[in-house]
Structures are given as structure tokens and as C-alpha cells.
Coordinates of C-alpha atoms in Angstrom, one line a residue:
M1 CA -5.5 -33.2 24.9
E2 CA -7.1 -35.1 28.2
Q3 CA -10.4 -36.1 28.3
D4 CA -11.5 -33.9 31.0
K5 CA -10.5 -30.7 28.8
L6 CA -12.5 -32.1 25.6
D7 CA -15.3 -32.5 27.8
A8 CA -15.2 -29.3 29.4
L9 CA -14.4 -27.1 25.9
A10 CA -17.5 -29.6 24.4
S11 CA -19.7 -27.7 27.0
L12 CA -19.3 -24.2 25.4
T13 CA -22.2 -23.5 23.2
T14 CA -21.5 -22.1 19.9
G15 CA -23.7 -21.4 16.9
L16 CA -23.4 -23.6 13.9
Y17 CA -22.5 -21.8 10.3
L18 CA -21.9 -22.1 6.9
L19 CA -18.6 -20.2 6.3
T20 CA -18.3 -19.4 2.7
T21 CA -16.1 -17.9 0.3
G22 CA -14.8 -17.7 -3.4
T23 CA -17.4 -17.1 -6.2
V24 CA -20.9 -17.8 -6.7
D25 CA -19.7 -19.8 -9.8
E26 CA -16.8 -21.6 -8.1
P27 CA -18.1 -21.3 -4.3
S28 CA -16.2 -23.0 -1.0
G29 CA -17.7 -23.8 2.0
M30 CA -17.6 -26.0 5.0
I31 CA -19.6 -26.1 8.6
V32 CA -17.9 -24.2 11.3
S33 CA -18.9 -23.3 14.9
W34 CA -16.0 -21.2 16.1
V35 CA -17.5 -17.6 15.0
S36 CA -17.8 -14.5 17.3
Q37 CA -18.7 -11.1 17.2
V38 CA -15.6 -9.4 18.7
S39 CA -16.0 -5.4 17.9
Y40 CA -19.1 -3.3 17.7
E41 CA -17.7 -0.2 15.9
P42 CA -16.4 -1.0 13.5
P43 CA -18.7 -4.3 13.3
L44 CA -16.0 -7.3 13.2
V45 CA -16.4 -10.9 13.6
L46 CA -13.8 -13.8 13.5
A47 CA -14.1 -17.6 12.2
A48 CA -11.4 -20.1 13.1
V49 CA -10.4 -22.3 10.5
R50 CA -8.0 -25.0 10.9
K51 CA -4.9 -24.7 8.4
N52 CA -4.8 -27.7 6.6
R53 CA -8.4 -27.2 5.5
Y54 CA -9.2 -26.3 1.6
L55 CA -10.8 -23.2 2.6
H56 CA -8.0 -21.7 4.5
D57 CA -5.6 -20.5 1.7
I58 CA -9.0 -19.6 -0.3
I59 CA -10.3 -16.9 2.1
Q60 CA -6.8 -15.3 2.0
R61 CA -6.7 -15.2 -1.4
S62 CA -10.5 -13.6 -2.1
G63 CA -10.1 -11.5 0.6
C64 CA -13.7 -12.0 2.0
F65 CA -15.8 -14.4 3.3
G66 CA -19.8 -15.0 4.3
I67 CA -21.0 -16.4 7.5
N68 CA -24.3 -18.2 6.9
V69 CA -26.3 -18.4 10.3
L70 CA -27.9 -22.0 10.2
E71 CA -31.5 -22.3 11.7
R72 CA -32.7 -25.1 14.4
G73 CA -34.1 -28.0 11.9
Q74 CA -31.4 -27.6 9.6
E75 CA -29.8 -30.8 10.8
D76 CA -30.0 -33.0 8.1
F77 CA -28.0 -30.2 5.9
L78 CA -24.7 -30.4 8.2
P79 CA -23.8 -34.5 7.1
F80 CA -24.5 -33.6 3.7
F81 CA -22.6 -30.5 3.4
K82 CA -19.5 -32.4 5.4
N83 CA -19.5 -35.7 3.1
A84 CA -20.6 -34.4 -0.4
P85 CA -17.7 -33.6 -2.9
R86 CA -16.5 -30.2 -3.0
L87 CA -18.3 -28.7 -5.5
E88 CA -21.8 -31.1 -5.2
K89 CA -22.0 -29.3 -1.6
F90 CA -23.8 -26.1 -3.0
K91 CA -25.9 -27.5 -6.1
N92 CA -29.2 -27.6 -4.2
L93 CA -28.4 -24.1 -2.5
E94 CA -29.6 -20.6 -4.2
L95 CA -26.5 -18.7 -3.8
F96 CA -26.1 -14.7 -4.3
K97 CA -22.7 -12.7 -4.9
A98 CA -22.5 -10.6 -1.9
D99 CA -21.1 -7.1 -2.0
T100 CA -17.7 -8.2 -1.5
G101 CA -17.8 -10.8 -4.0
A102 CA -18.4 -14.0 -1.0
P103 CA -21.4 -16.4 -2.1
L104 CA -24.0 -16.5 0.2
A105 CA -26.8 -18.6 0.9
R106 CA -30.5 -17.6 0.8
E107 CA -31.7 -20.3 2.6
A108 CA -29.7 -19.2 5.8
L109 CA -31.6 -18.0 8.7
A110 CA -28.8 -14.8 8.3
W111 CA -25.9 -14.0 6.9
L112 CA -22.7 -11.6 7.1
D113 CA -21.0 -10.4 4.0
C114 CA -17.2 -10.0 5.5
G115 CA -14.3 -8.2 3.9
L116 CA -11.0 -9.6 5.2
V117 CA -8.7 -7.4 7.5
E118 CA -6.4 -9.6 8.7
A119 CA -5.5 -13.1 9.6
I120 CA -4.1 -14.3 12.9
S121 CA -2.3 -17.8 13.6
P122 CA -2.4 -18.3 17.3
G123 CA -2.3 -22.3 17.3
D124 CA -3.4 -24.9 14.9
H125 CA -6.4 -22.5 13.5
T126 CA -6.2 -19.5 11.6
L127 CA -8.5 -16.6 12.9
F128 CA -9.9 -14.8 9.9
L129 CA -10.9 -11.0 11.0
G130 CA -13.6 -9.7 8.8
R131 CA -15.2 -6.5 9.1
V132 CA -19.2 -6.8 8.5
E133 CA -19.8 -4.9 5.1
R134 CA -23.7 -6.2 5.6
G135 CA -25.7 -8.4 7.0
R136 CA -29.4 -9.5 7.0
R137 CA -31.8 -11.9 9.2
L138 CA -34.0 -13.4 6.6
K139 CA -36.1 -15.9 9.2
N140 CA -37.3 -15.1 12.9
T141 CA -36.5 -18.7 13.6
P142 CA -34.2 -19.9 16.4
P143 CA -30.4 -20.6 15.1
M144 CA -29.0 -24.1 15.4
T145 CA -26.3 -24.2 18.1
S146 CA -24.0 -27.0 19.4
Q147 CA -26.4 -28.7 21.8
D148 CA -28.7 -29.0 18.6
Y149 CA -26.4 -31.3 16.8
D150 CA -25.0 -34.4 18.2
H151 CA -21.0 -34.0 17.3
V152 CA -19.6 -31.3 19.0
Y153 CA -16.2 -29.5 17.1
S154 CA -13.4 -29.3 20.0
G155 CA -10.4 -28.9 17.5
R156 CA -9.2 -32.7 16.9
R157 CA -10.0 -32.9 13.3

């Protein structure tokens, strides 16, 4: 993709989230930024995951996922979660089992417990459409956005 397009895409402000699935005993997760609410009634959200990521197939098998909203000030959390071995990523997080079975983090600013409705594959990412079964805001602090972090994901990896 041309640099002008990459620069323009990088200017889109997005949140930063910990997308989780699996179980509390065997959690899987990754940092994502392509998340959006797409419907009010029923409450639906989507999360985009590149098809070659380990989390991709686990979401499809489990039929659920959690969106953990990160708060401004949790920037140190991002490189650790990105670089640690898969099972080590969760050792410092307190997880609980959501209604759908997805693991959620008590350290999040807010969380959404989602049942998988549909997986749509329009390109190199799959859009996981989830129905929000439950959600809760745990803190009254600002969420972290792509503007708070020096690495903006534009889909190249």
C-alpha cells in the first residue's frame, strides 16, 4: 500500500483493547484496535482479527469473545502483552469467567461479553460480529486510543 494511504489510515483514531477468548484456565488474547459498535438493538460489536493470528481460530471454536477496554495510562501493558509467551501474558491479570465463558480482565476500564453471531471475511482480516450479552464500566477514566500509543496499527502485520 502507498505511504500516503498508510499515513491517512493511521490518522483514524481508534481505541486499544484486549480481545480475549478461550477459558479462564486457558485464556487467549491479543491487543486490537479495530473494534466498533455496529448496532444498538440488538447491541452488536465487531472486532477485526487478521486471519493468521492464533486467536482467530480460537474465537471461531469458542463462539464467544471479550472486549476489554484499556484505559489511558496502561501503555506499559501493551508491549508486555504483545511480546510475552502466550500463557505468560495473563499471569499478572485477574481474570473472571463471563456469562458466555469468555475470560475477562478485572483491570480493564470496561468490558463487553460477546457471543459470536457471525464471522465475515472481506479481506485479510475476519470481522467477528458479536452480540453484547453483558457489559460493565469499572472505572471513570478516559480510554486509551491510538493517539496515546506510538505504534498505530494499519494492517500491515
